[in-house]
Amino acid sequence: MSKSVALPPIVMPARDEITVEGVLRALADPVRLAIVRQLAAAGHEIACGGLTVPVTKSTLTHHLSILRQAGVVSGRQEGTTRFNSLRRKDLDALFPGLLDGVLAAPR
């Protein structure tokens, strides 16, 4: 018999707990910015394994955790797969134009 491994719960702030400082800090890292750009371009949720970044799986998990804690992305669990999506509506409502400006910046 195989033992199922429980994944930790996905924790993210409510809309009113998101701060511009936290968002900017999260987006300052090039890997996290690349993740956000991929999610924005896709326009839908992407499984962790579907993200293309030059880091190990554990480092990707760390970067996604930082983005979730800052309120930039949301996540949901389906079996052993975690799906991530950009919290665009929340970010646009709180900080109009910020995400568009960040995404439009040269790479």
PDB file of N, CA and C in Angstrom:
ATOM      1  N   MET A   1       0.842  -1.188   0.000  1.00  0.00           N
ATOM      2  CA  MET A   1       0.000   0.000   0.000  1.00  0.00           C
ATOM      3  C   MET A   1       0.881   1.244   0.000  1.00  0.00           C
ATOM      4  N   SER A   2       0.527   2.182  -0.834  1.00  0.00           N
ATOM      5  CA  SER A   2       1.276   3.430  -0.835  1.00  0.00           C
ATOM      6  C   SER A   2       0.594   4.430   0.093  1.00  0.00           C
ATOM      7  N   LYS A   3       1.417   5.201   0.695  1.00  0.00           N
ATOM      8  CA  LYS A   3       0.934   6.203   1.643  1.00  0.00           C
ATOM      9  C   LYS A   3       0.769   7.531   0.910  1.00  0.00           C
ATOM     10  N   SER A   4      -0.400   8.147   1.008  1.00  0.00           N
ATOM     11  CA  SER A   4      -0.590   9.430   0.329  1.00  0.00           C
ATOM     12  C   SER A   4       0.042  10.535   1.162  1.00  0.00           C
ATOM     13  N   VAL A   5       0.649  11.455   0.466  1.00  0.00           N
ATOM     14  CA  VAL A   5       1.318  12.572   1.117  1.00  0.00           C
ATOM     15  C   VAL A   5       0.392  13.774   1.064  1.00  0.00           C
ATOM     16  N   ALA A   6       0.104  14.332   2.219  1.00  0.00           N
ATOM     17  CA  ALA A   6      -0.750  15.522   2.275  1.00  0.00           C
ATOM     18  C   ALA A   6       0.090  16.750   1.958  1.00  0.00           C
ATOM     19  N   LEU A   7      -0.354  17.516   1.010  1.00  0.00           N
ATOM     20  CA  LEU A   7       0.341  18.753   0.672  1.00  0.00           C
ATOM     21  C   LEU A   7      -0.121  19.852   1.607  1.00  0.00           C
ATOM     22  N   PRO A   8       0.772  20.798   1.918  1.00  0.00           N
ATOM     23  CA  PRO A   8       0.359  21.896   2.794  1.00  0.00           C
ATOM     24  C   PRO A   8      -0.736  22.731   2.136  1.00  0.00           C
ATOM     25  N   PRO A   9      -1.593  23.332   2.931  1.00  0.00           N
ATOM     26  CA  PRO A   9      -2.669  24.135   2.353  1.00  0.00           C
ATOM     27  C   PRO A   9      -2.109  25.346   1.602  1.00  0.00           C
ATOM     28  N   ILE A  10      -2.863  25.788   0.618  1.00  0.00           N
ATOM     29  CA  ILE A  10      -2.466  26.965  -0.151  1.00  0.00           C
ATOM     30  C   ILE A  10      -2.978  28.195   0.590  1.00  0.00           C
ATOM     31  N   VAL A  11      -2.055  29.040   1.018  1.00  0.00           N
ATOM     32  CA  VAL A  11      -2.398  30.231   1.792  1.00  0.00           C
ATOM     33  C   VAL A  11      -2.136  31.461   0.941  1.00  0.00           C
ATOM     34  N   MET A  12      -3.123  32.336   0.871  1.00  0.00           N
ATOM     35  CA  MET A  12      -2.951  33.597   0.154  1.00  0.00           C
ATOM     36  C   MET A  12      -3.792  34.669   0.831  1.00  0.00           C
ATOM     37  N   PRO A  13      -3.366  35.918   0.734  1.00  0.00           N
ATOM     38  CA  PRO A  13      -4.096  36.988   1.416  1.00  0.00           C
ATOM     39  C   PRO A  13      -5.421  37.332   0.736  1.00  0.00           C
ATOM     40  N   ALA A  14      -6.337  37.858   1.518  1.00  0.00           N
ATOM     41  CA  ALA A  14      -7.576  38.410   0.977  1.00  0.00           C
ATOM     42  C   ALA A  14      -7.212  39.684   0.205  1.00  0.00           C
ATOM     43  N   ARG A  15      -8.090  40.126  -0.666  1.00  0.00           N
ATOM     44  CA  ARG A  15      -7.812  41.320  -1.480  1.00  0.00           C
ATOM     45  C   ARG A  15      -7.379  42.510  -0.624  1.00  0.00           C
ATOM     46  N   ASP A  16      -8.085  42.755   0.482  1.00  0.00           N
ATOM     47  CA  ASP A  16      -7.761  43.932   1.307  1.00  0.00           C
ATOM     48  C   ASP A  16      -6.471  43.780   2.105  1.00  0.00           C
ATOM     49  N   GLU A  17      -5.829  42.628   2.043  1.00  0.00           N
ATOM     50  CA  GLU A  17      -4.553  42.418   2.735  1.00  0.00           C
ATOM     51  C   GLU A  17      -3.351  42.563   1.798  1.00  0.00           C
ATOM     52  N   ILE A  18      -3.603  42.741   0.513  1.00  0.00           N
ATOM     53  CA  ILE A  18      -2.516  42.877  -0.468  1.00  0.00           C
ATOM     54  C   ILE A  18      -1.964  44.297  -0.399  1.00  0.00           C
ATOM     55  N   THR A  19      -0.632  44.408  -0.320  1.00  0.00           N
ATOM     56  CA  THR A  19       0.004  45.727  -0.271  1.00  0.00           C
ATOM     57  C   THR A  19       0.847  45.946  -1.525  1.00  0.00           C
ATOM     58  N   VAL A  20       0.976  47.184  -1.926  1.00  0.00           N
ATOM     59  CA  VAL A  20       1.789  47.498  -3.100  1.00  0.00           C
ATOM     60  C   VAL A  20       3.254  47.147  -2.831  1.00  0.00           C
ATOM     61  N   GLU A  21       3.714  47.338  -1.595  1.00  0.00           N
ATOM     62  CA  GLU A  21       5.099  47.002  -1.260  1.00  0.00           C
ATOM     63  C   GLU A  21       5.357  45.509  -1.445  1.00  0.00           C
ATOM     64  N   GLY A  22       4.413  44.677  -0.985  1.00  0.00           N
ATOM     65  CA  GLY A  22       4.561  43.236  -1.121  1.00  0.00           C
ATOM     66  C   GLY A  22       4.544  42.795  -2.575  1.00  0.00           C
ATOM     67  N   VAL A  23       3.664  43.394  -3.360  1.00  0.00           N
ATOM     68  CA  VAL A  23       3.568  43.062  -4.781  1.00  0.00           C
ATOM     69  C   VAL A  23       4.862  43.446  -5.494  1.00  0.00           C
ATOM     70  N   LEU A  24       5.356  44.653  -5.248  1.00  0.00           N
ATOM     71  CA  LEU A  24       6.582  45.099  -5.915  1.00  0.00           C
ATOM     72  C   LEU A  24       7.784  44.261  -5.501  1.00  0.00           C
ATOM     73  N   ARG A  25       7.854  43.897  -4.229  1.00  0.00           N
ATOM     74  CA  ARG A  25       8.936  43.041  -3.746  1.00  0.00           C
ATOM     75  C   ARG A  25       8.900  41.680  -4.461  1.00  0.00           C
ATOM     76  N   ALA A  26       7.705  41.119  -4.592  1.00  0.00           N
ATOM     77  CA  ALA A  26       7.560  39.819  -5.254  1.00  0.00           C
ATOM     78  C   ALA A  26       7.928  39.902  -6.732  1.00  0.00           C
ATOM     79  N   LEU A  27       7.562  40.995  -7.386  1.00  0.00           N
ATOM     80  CA  LEU A  27       7.809  41.142  -8.818  1.00  0.00           C
ATOM     81  C   LEU A  27       9.239  41.579  -9.147  1.00  0.00           C
ATOM     82  N   ALA A  28      10.012  41.942  -8.132  1.00  0.00           N
ATOM     83  CA  ALA A  28      11.376  42.415  -8.364  1.00  0.00           C
ATOM     84  C   ALA A  28      12.321  41.296  -8.801  1.00  0.00           C
ATOM     85  N   ASP A  29      11.957  40.053  -8.535  1.00  0.00           N
ATOM     86  CA  ASP A  29      12.808  38.925  -8.902  1.00  0.00           C
ATOM     87  C   ASP A  29      12.533  38.512 -10.349  1.00  0.00           C
ATOM     88  N   PRO A  30      13.572  38.314 -11.174  1.00  0.00           N
ATOM     89  CA  PRO A  30      13.358  37.974 -12.579  1.00  0.00           C
ATOM     90  C   PRO A  30      12.618  36.651 -12.802  1.00  0.00           C
ATOM     91  N   VAL A  31      12.838  35.665 -11.962  1.00  0.00           N
ATOM     92  CA  VAL A  31      12.138  34.388 -12.115  1.00  0.00           C
ATOM     93  C   VAL A  31      10.654  34.568 -11.820  1.00  0.00           C
ATOM     94  N   ARG A  32      10.339  35.296 -10.748  1.00  0.00           N
ATOM     95  CA  ARG A  32       8.933  35.525 -10.408  1.00  0.00           C
ATOM     96  C   ARG A  32       8.250  36.380 -11.469  1.00  0.00           C
ATOM     97  N   LEU A  33       8.962  37.343 -12.000  1.00  0.00           N
ATOM     98  CA  LEU A  33       8.398  38.166 -13.077  1.00  0.00           C
ATOM     99  C   LEU A  33       8.122  37.309 -14.309  1.00  0.00           C
ATOM    100  N   ALA A  34       9.007  36.371 -14.614  1.00  0.00           N
ATOM    101  CA  ALA A  34       8.796  35.465 -15.750  1.00  0.00           C
ATOM    102  C   ALA A  34       7.556  34.596 -15.526  1.00  0.00           C
ATOM    103  N   ILE A  35       7.350  34.151 -14.304  1.00  0.00           N
ATOM    104  CA  ILE A  35       6.160  33.356 -13.972  1.00  0.00           C
ATOM    105  C   ILE A  35       4.905  34.186 -14.202  1.00  0.00           C
ATOM    106  N   VAL A  36       4.910  35.417 -13.713  1.00  0.00           N
ATOM    107  CA  VAL A  36       3.749  36.305 -13.854  1.00  0.00           C
ATOM    108  C   VAL A  36       3.491  36.597 -15.329  1.00  0.00           C
ATOM    109  N   ARG A  37       4.538  36.813 -16.094  1.00  0.00           N
ATOM    110  CA  ARG A  37       4.366  37.062 -17.536  1.00  0.00           C
ATOM    111  C   ARG A  37       3.738  35.857 -18.223  1.00  0.00           C
ATOM    112  N   GLN A  38       4.150  34.654 -17.852  1.00  0.00           N
ATOM    113  CA  GLN A  38       3.566  33.446 -18.448  1.00  0.00           C
ATOM    114  C   GLN A  38       2.093  33.314 -18.091  1.00  0.00           C
ATOM    115  N   LEU A  39       1.768  33.570 -16.821  1.00  0.00           N
ATOM    116  CA  LEU A  39       0.371  33.478 -16.394  1.00  0.00           C
ATOM    117  C   LEU A  39      -0.486  34.537 -17.085  1.00  0.00           C
ATOM    118  N   ALA A  40       0.053  35.740 -17.240  1.00  0.00           N
ATOM    119  CA  ALA A  40      -0.687  36.824 -17.906  1.00  0.00           C
ATOM    120  C   ALA A  40      -0.901  36.490 -19.380  1.00  0.00           C
ATOM    121  N   ALA A  41       0.111  35.969 -20.039  1.00  0.00           N
ATOM    122  CA  ALA A  41       0.003  35.636 -21.458  1.00  0.00           C
ATOM    123  C   ALA A  41      -0.986  34.494 -21.685  1.00  0.00           C
ATOM    124  N   ALA A  42      -1.009  33.538 -20.773  1.00  0.00           N
ATOM    125  CA  ALA A  42      -1.910  32.395 -20.914  1.00  0.00           C
ATOM    126  C   ALA A  42      -3.356  32.811 -20.698  1.00  0.00           C
ATOM    127  N   GLY A  43      -3.592  33.688 -19.725  1.00  0.00           N
ATOM    128  CA  GLY A  43      -4.952  34.119 -19.439  1.00  0.00           C
ATOM    129  C   GLY A  43      -5.783  33.089 -18.695  1.00  0.00           C
ATOM    130  N   HIS A  44      -5.164  32.018 -18.272  1.00  0.00           N
ATOM    131  CA  HIS A  44      -5.852  30.974 -17.501  1.00  0.00           C
ATOM    132  C   HIS A  44      -4.842  30.337 -16.549  1.00  0.00           C
ATOM    133  N   GLU A  45      -5.324  29.468 -15.690  1.00  0.00           N
ATOM    134  CA  GLU A  45      -4.433  28.845 -14.723  1.00  0.00           C
ATOM    135  C   GLU A  45      -3.490  27.851 -15.403  1.00  0.00           C
ATOM    136  N   ILE A  46      -2.322  27.701 -14.785  1.00  0.00           N
ATOM    137  CA  ILE A  46      -1.297  26.802 -15.298  1.00  0.00           C
ATOM    138  C   ILE A  46      -0.802  25.944 -14.135  1.00  0.00           C
ATOM    139  N   ALA A  47      -0.648  24.652 -14.369  1.00  0.00           N
ATOM    140  CA  ALA A  47      -0.070  23.761 -13.363  1.00  0.00           C
ATOM    141  C   ALA A  47       1.398  24.121 -13.182  1.00  0.00           C
ATOM    142  N   CYS A  48       1.920  23.861 -12.003  1.00  0.00           N
ATOM    143  CA  CYS A  48       3.332  24.171 -11.728  1.00  0.00           C
ATOM    144  C   CYS A  48       4.250  23.599 -12.799  1.00  0.00           C
ATOM    145  N   GLY A  49       3.987  22.364 -13.220  1.00  0.00           N
ATOM    146  CA  GLY A  49       4.820  21.716 -14.229  1.00  0.00           C
ATOM    147  C   GLY A  49       4.713  22.344 -15.610  1.00  0.00           C
ATOM    148  N   GLY A  50       3.712  23.173 -15.826  1.00  0.00           N
ATOM    149  CA  GLY A  50       3.521  23.830 -17.110  1.00  0.00           C
ATOM    150  C   GLY A  50       4.238  25.162 -17.226  1.00  0.00           C
ATOM    151  N   LEU A  51       4.855  25.604 -16.139  1.00  0.00           N
ATOM    152  CA  LEU A  51       5.599  26.864 -16.160  1.00  0.00           C
ATOM    153  C   LEU A  51       7.027  26.599 -16.618  1.00  0.00           C
ATOM    154  N   THR A  52       7.538  27.450 -17.492  1.00  0.00           N
ATOM    155  CA  THR A  52       8.883  27.290 -18.027  1.00  0.00           C
ATOM    156  C   THR A  52       9.806  28.340 -17.416  1.00  0.00           C
ATOM    157  N   VAL A  53      10.587  27.907 -16.433  1.00  0.00           N
ATOM    158  CA  VAL A  53      11.570  28.785 -15.793  1.00  0.00           C
ATOM    159  C   VAL A  53      12.842  27.975 -15.521  1.00  0.00           C
ATOM    160  N   PRO A  54      14.002  28.642 -15.547  1.00  0.00           N
ATOM    161  CA  PRO A  54      15.274  27.921 -15.411  1.00  0.00           C
ATOM    162  C   PRO A  54      15.667  27.653 -13.950  1.00  0.00           C
ATOM    163  N   VAL A  55      14.763  27.031 -13.198  1.00  0.00           N
ATOM    164  CA  VAL A  55      15.059  26.720 -11.794  1.00  0.00           C
ATOM    165  C   VAL A  55      14.574  25.296 -11.487  1.00  0.00           C
ATOM    166  N   THR A  56      15.040  24.760 -10.375  1.00  0.00           N
ATOM    167  CA  THR A  56      14.611  23.423  -9.966  1.00  0.00           C
ATOM    168  C   THR A  56      13.155  23.473  -9.505  1.00  0.00           C
ATOM    169  N   LYS A  57      12.566  22.304  -9.392  1.00  0.00           N
ATOM    170  CA  LYS A  57      11.173  22.193  -8.963  1.00  0.00           C
ATOM    171  C   LYS A  57      10.969  22.809  -7.575  1.00  0.00           C
ATOM    172  N   SER A  58      11.906  22.549  -6.660  1.00  0.00           N
ATOM    173  CA  SER A  58      11.759  23.092  -5.300  1.00  0.00           C
ATOM    174  C   SER A  58      11.916  24.610  -5.287  1.00  0.00           C
ATOM    175  N   THR A  59      12.792  25.139  -6.134  1.00  0.00           N
ATOM    176  CA  THR A  59      12.949  26.595  -6.213  1.00  0.00           C
ATOM    177  C   THR A  59      11.712  27.226  -6.837  1.00  0.00           C
ATOM    178  N   LEU A  60      11.126  26.581  -7.825  1.00  0.00           N
ATOM    179  CA  LEU A  60       9.886  27.069  -8.429  1.00  0.00           C
ATOM    180  C   LEU A  60       8.785  27.127  -7.369  1.00  0.00           C
ATOM    181  N   THR A  61       8.685  26.087  -6.562  1.00  0.00           N
ATOM    182  CA  THR A  61       7.699  26.057  -5.482  1.00  0.00           C
ATOM    183  C   THR A  61       7.901  27.242  -4.542  1.00  0.00           C
ATOM    184  N   HIS A  62       9.142  27.540  -4.223  1.00  0.00           N
ATOM    185  CA  HIS A  62       9.470  28.685  -3.355  1.00  0.00           C
ATOM    186  C   HIS A  62       9.016  30.001  -3.995  1.00  0.00           C
ATOM    187  N   HIS A  63       9.317  30.180  -5.276  1.00  0.00           N
ATOM    188  CA  HIS A  63       8.929  31.414  -5.971  1.00  0.00           C
ATOM    189  C   HIS A  63       7.405  31.557  -6.037  1.00  0.00           C
ATOM    190  N   LEU A  64       6.708  30.467  -6.310  1.00  0.00           N
ATOM    191  CA  LEU A  64       5.245  30.521  -6.339  1.00  0.00           C
ATOM    192  C   LEU A  64       4.671  30.844  -4.973  1.00  0.00           C
ATOM    193  N   SER A  65       5.287  30.336  -3.928  1.00  0.00           N
ATOM    194  CA  SER A  65       4.846  30.635  -2.568  1.00  0.00           C
ATOM    195  C   SER A  65       4.977  32.125  -2.268  1.00  0.00           C
ATOM    196  N   ILE A  66       6.076  32.718  -2.673  1.00  0.00           N
ATOM    197  CA  ILE A  66       6.282  34.159  -2.465  1.00  0.00           C
ATOM    198  C   ILE A  66       5.234  34.959  -3.236  1.00  0.00           C
ATOM    199  N   LEU A  67       4.966  34.570  -4.468  1.00  0.00           N
ATOM    200  CA  LEU A  67       3.944  35.262  -5.268  1.00  0.00           C
ATOM    201  C   LEU A  67       2.559  35.122  -4.641  1.00  0.00           C
ATOM    202  N   ARG A  68       2.243  33.942  -4.112  1.00  0.00           N
ATOM    203  CA  ARG A  68       0.944  33.745  -3.452  1.00  0.00           C
ATOM    204  C   ARG A  68       0.849  34.578  -2.174  1.00  0.00           C
ATOM    205  N   GLN A  69       1.901  34.562  -1.365  1.00  0.00           N
ATOM    206  CA  GLN A  69       1.891  35.324  -0.113  1.00  0.00           C
ATOM    207  C   GLN A  69       1.747  36.815  -0.359  1.00  0.00           C
ATOM    208  N   ALA A  70       2.269  37.299  -1.482  1.00  0.00           N
ATOM    209  CA  ALA A  70       2.156  38.718  -1.826  1.00  0.00           C
ATOM    210  C   ALA A  70       0.799  39.046  -2.436  1.00  0.00           C
ATOM    211  N   GLY A  71       0.033  38.015  -2.827  1.00  0.00           N
ATOM    212  CA  GLY A  71      -1.271  38.244  -3.426  1.00  0.00           C
ATOM    213  C   GLY A  71      -1.230  38.422  -4.933  1.00  0.00           C
ATOM    214  N   VAL A  72      -0.109  38.092  -5.554  1.00  0.00           N
ATOM    215  CA  VAL A  72       0.029  38.263  -6.996  1.00  0.00           C
ATOM    216  C   VAL A  72      -0.624  37.107  -7.749  1.00  0.00           C
ATOM    217  N   VAL A  73      -0.498  35.901  -7.228  1.00  0.00           N
ATOM    218  CA  VAL A  73      -1.116  34.738  -7.850  1.00  0.00           C
ATOM    219  C   VAL A  73      -1.988  34.012  -6.840  1.00  0.00           C
ATOM    220  N   SER A  74      -2.922  33.250  -7.355  1.00  0.00           N
ATOM    221  CA  SER A  74      -3.719  32.369  -6.501  1.00  0.00           C
ATOM    222  C   SER A  74      -3.421  30.944  -6.920  1.00  0.00           C
ATOM    223  N   GLY A  75      -3.702  30.033  -6.030  1.00  0.00           N
ATOM    224  CA  GLY A  75      -3.441  28.634  -6.333  1.00  0.00           C
ATOM    225  C   GLY A  75      -4.593  27.772  -5.871  1.00  0.00           C
ATOM    226  N   ARG A  76      -4.719  26.636  -6.537  1.00  0.00           N
ATOM    227  CA  ARG A  76      -5.706  25.650  -6.106  1.00  0.00           C
ATOM    228  C   ARG A  76      -5.114  24.277  -6.313  1.00  0.00           C
ATOM    229  N   GLN A  77      -5.553  23.372  -5.488  1.00  0.00           N
ATOM    230  CA  GLN A  77      -5.065  22.003  -5.500  1.00  0.00           C
ATOM    231  C   GLN A  77      -6.083  21.086  -6.159  1.00  0.00           C
ATOM    232  N   GLU A  78      -5.616  20.224  -7.045  1.00  0.00           N
ATOM    233  CA  GLU A  78      -6.465  19.192  -7.634  1.00  0.00           C
ATOM    234  C   GLU A  78      -5.651  17.903  -7.609  1.00  0.00           C
ATOM    235  N   GLY A  79      -5.963  17.029  -6.663  1.00  0.00           N
ATOM    236  CA  GLY A  79      -5.154  15.829  -6.470  1.00  0.00           C
ATOM    237  C   GLY A  79      -3.768  16.232  -6.014  1.00  0.00           C
ATOM    238  N   THR A  80      -2.761  15.801  -6.744  1.00  0.00           N
ATOM    239  CA  THR A  80      -1.385  16.172  -6.383  1.00  0.00           C
ATOM    240  C   THR A  80      -0.862  17.329  -7.229  1.00  0.00           C
ATOM    241  N   THR A  81      -1.727  17.912  -8.041  1.00  0.00           N
ATOM    242  CA  THR A  81      -1.318  19.012  -8.914  1.00  0.00           C
ATOM    243  C   THR A  81      -1.796  20.343  -8.361  1.00  0.00           C
ATOM    244  N   ARG A  82      -0.894  21.309  -8.378  1.00  0.00           N
ATOM    245  CA  ARG A  82      -1.261  22.664  -7.985  1.00  0.00           C
ATOM    246  C   ARG A  82      -1.361  23.522  -9.240  1.00  0.00           C
ATOM    247  N   PHE A  83      -2.459  24.256  -9.321  1.00  0.00           N
ATOM    248  CA  PHE A  83      -2.685  25.167 -10.437  1.00  0.00           C
ATOM    249  C   PHE A  83      -2.539  26.599  -9.939  1.00  0.00           C
ATOM    250  N   ASN A  84      -1.969  27.447 -10.771  1.00  0.00           N
ATOM    251  CA  ASN A  84      -1.710  28.836 -10.416  1.00  0.00           C
ATOM    252  C   ASN A  84      -2.351  29.763 -11.433  1.00  0.00           C
ATOM    253  N   SER A  85      -2.878  30.869 -10.933  1.00  0.00           N
ATOM    254  CA  SER A  85      -3.435  31.875 -11.838  1.00  0.00           C
ATOM    255  C   SER A  85      -3.107  33.262 -11.290  1.00  0.00           C
ATOM    256  N   LEU A  86      -3.038  34.207 -12.197  1.00  0.00           N
ATOM    257  CA  LEU A  86      -2.745  35.587 -11.856  1.00  0.00           C
ATOM    258  C   LEU A  86      -3.984  36.224 -11.230  1.00  0.00           C
ATOM    259  N   ARG A  87      -3.806  36.944 -10.137  1.00  0.00           N
ATOM    260  CA  ARG A  87      -4.930  37.629  -9.489  1.00  0.00           C
ATOM    261  C   ARG A  87      -5.120  39.000 -10.138  1.00  0.00           C
ATOM    262  N   ARG A  88      -5.284  38.994 -11.429  1.00  0.00           N
ATOM    263  CA  ARG A  88      -5.346  40.229 -12.221  1.00  0.00           C
ATOM    264  C   ARG A  88      -6.468  41.157 -11.764  1.00  0.00           C
ATOM    265  N   LYS A  89      -7.673  40.639 -11.557  1.00  0.00           N
ATOM    266  CA  LYS A  89      -8.797  41.496 -11.153  1.00  0.00           C
ATOM    267  C   LYS A  89      -8.501  42.192  -9.829  1.00  0.00           C
ATOM    268  N   ASP A  90      -7.970  41.450  -8.866  1.00  0.00           N
ATOM    269  CA  ASP A  90      -7.641  42.038  -7.569  1.00  0.00           C
ATOM    270  C   ASP A  90      -6.549  43.094  -7.712  1.00  0.00           C
ATOM    271  N   LEU A  91      -5.491  42.765  -8.451  1.00  0.00           N
ATOM    272  CA  LEU A  91      -4.378  43.709  -8.603  1.00  0.00           C
ATOM    273  C   LEU A  91      -4.797  44.959  -9.367  1.00  0.00           C
ATOM    274  N   ASP A  92      -5.604  44.782 -10.423  1.00  0.00           N
ATOM    275  CA  ASP A  92      -6.071  45.942 -11.191  1.00  0.00           C
ATOM    276  C   ASP A  92      -6.997  46.825 -10.364  1.00  0.00           C
ATOM    277  N   ALA A  93      -7.815  46.215  -9.509  1.00  0.00           N
ATOM    278  CA  ALA A  93      -8.722  46.999  -8.658  1.00  0.00           C
ATOM    279  C   ALA A  93      -7.950  47.769  -7.594  1.00  0.00           C
ATOM    280  N   LEU A  94      -6.938  47.141  -7.027  1.00  0.00           N
ATOM    281  CA  LEU A  94      -6.165  47.787  -5.957  1.00  0.00           C
ATOM    282  C   LEU A  94      -5.145  48.793  -6.480  1.00  0.00           C
ATOM    283  N   PHE A  95      -4.465  48.431  -7.566  1.00  0.00           N
ATOM    284  CA  PHE A  95      -3.367  49.249  -8.097  1.00  0.00           C
ATOM    285  C   PHE A  95      -3.529  49.415  -9.606  1.00  0.00           C
ATOM    286  N   PRO A  96      -4.491  50.248 -10.038  1.00  0.00           N
ATOM    287  CA  PRO A  96      -4.781  50.393 -11.471  1.00  0.00           C
ATOM    288  C   PRO A  96      -3.527  50.742 -12.281  1.00  0.00           C
ATOM    289  N   GLY A  97      -3.303  49.966 -13.336  1.00  0.00           N
ATOM    290  CA  GLY A  97      -2.180  50.227 -14.236  1.00  0.00           C
ATOM    291  C   GLY A  97      -0.856  49.613 -13.815  1.00  0.00           C
ATOM    292  N   LEU A  98      -0.728  49.200 -12.571  1.00  0.00           N
ATOM    293  CA  LEU A  98       0.558  48.679 -12.092  1.00  0.00           C
ATOM    294  C   LEU A  98       0.972  47.423 -12.859  1.00  0.00           C
ATOM    295  N   LEU A  99       0.090  46.458 -12.918  1.00  0.00           N
ATOM    296  CA  LEU A  99       0.428  45.203 -13.579  1.00  0.00           C
ATOM    297  C   LEU A  99       0.679  45.421 -15.066  1.00  0.00           C
ATOM    298  N   ASP A 100      -0.141  46.249 -15.713  1.00  0.00           N
ATOM    299  CA  ASP A 100       0.087  46.540 -17.134  1.00  0.00           C
ATOM    300  C   ASP A 100       1.463  47.163 -17.349  1.00  0.00           C
ATOM    301  N   GLY A 101       1.847  48.071 -16.475  1.00  0.00           N
ATOM    302  CA  GLY A 101       3.149  48.718 -16.583  1.00  0.00           C
ATOM    303  C   GLY A 101       4.296  47.738 -16.399  1.00  0.00           C
ATOM    304  N   VAL A 102       4.165  46.872 -15.426  1.00  0.00           N
ATOM    305  CA  VAL A 102       5.193  45.878 -15.150  1.00  0.00           C
ATOM    306  C   VAL A 102       5.315  44.901 -16.329  1.00  0.00           C
ATOM    307  N   LEU A 103       4.182  44.463 -16.848  1.00  0.00           N
ATOM    308  CA  LEU A 103       4.202  43.495 -17.951  1.00  0.00           C
ATOM    309  C   LEU A 103       4.704  44.119 -19.254  1.00  0.00           C
ATOM    310  N   ALA A 104       4.510  45.417 -19.422  1.00  0.00           N
ATOM    311  CA  ALA A 104       4.931  46.095 -20.642  1.00  0.00           C
ATOM    312  C   ALA A 104       6.405  46.471 -20.615  1.00  0.00           C
ATOM    313  N   ALA A 105       7.041  46.426 -19.461  1.00  0.00           N
ATOM    314  CA  ALA A 105       8.450  46.809 -19.348  1.00  0.00           C
ATOM    315  C   ALA A 105       9.315  45.880 -20.198  1.00  0.00           C
ATOM    316  N   PRO A 106      10.388  46.416 -20.772  1.00  0.00           N
ATOM    317  CA  PRO A 106      11.279  45.573 -21.583  1.00  0.00           C
ATOM    318  C   PRO A 106      11.868  44.447 -20.740  1.00  0.00           C
ATOM    319  N   ARG A 107      12.119  43.338 -21.390  1.00  0.00           N
ATOM    320  CA  ARG A 107      12.679  42.166 -20.685  1.00  0.00           C
ATOM    321  C   ARG A 107      14.164  42.308 -20.511  1.00  0.00           C
TER     322      ARG A 107
END
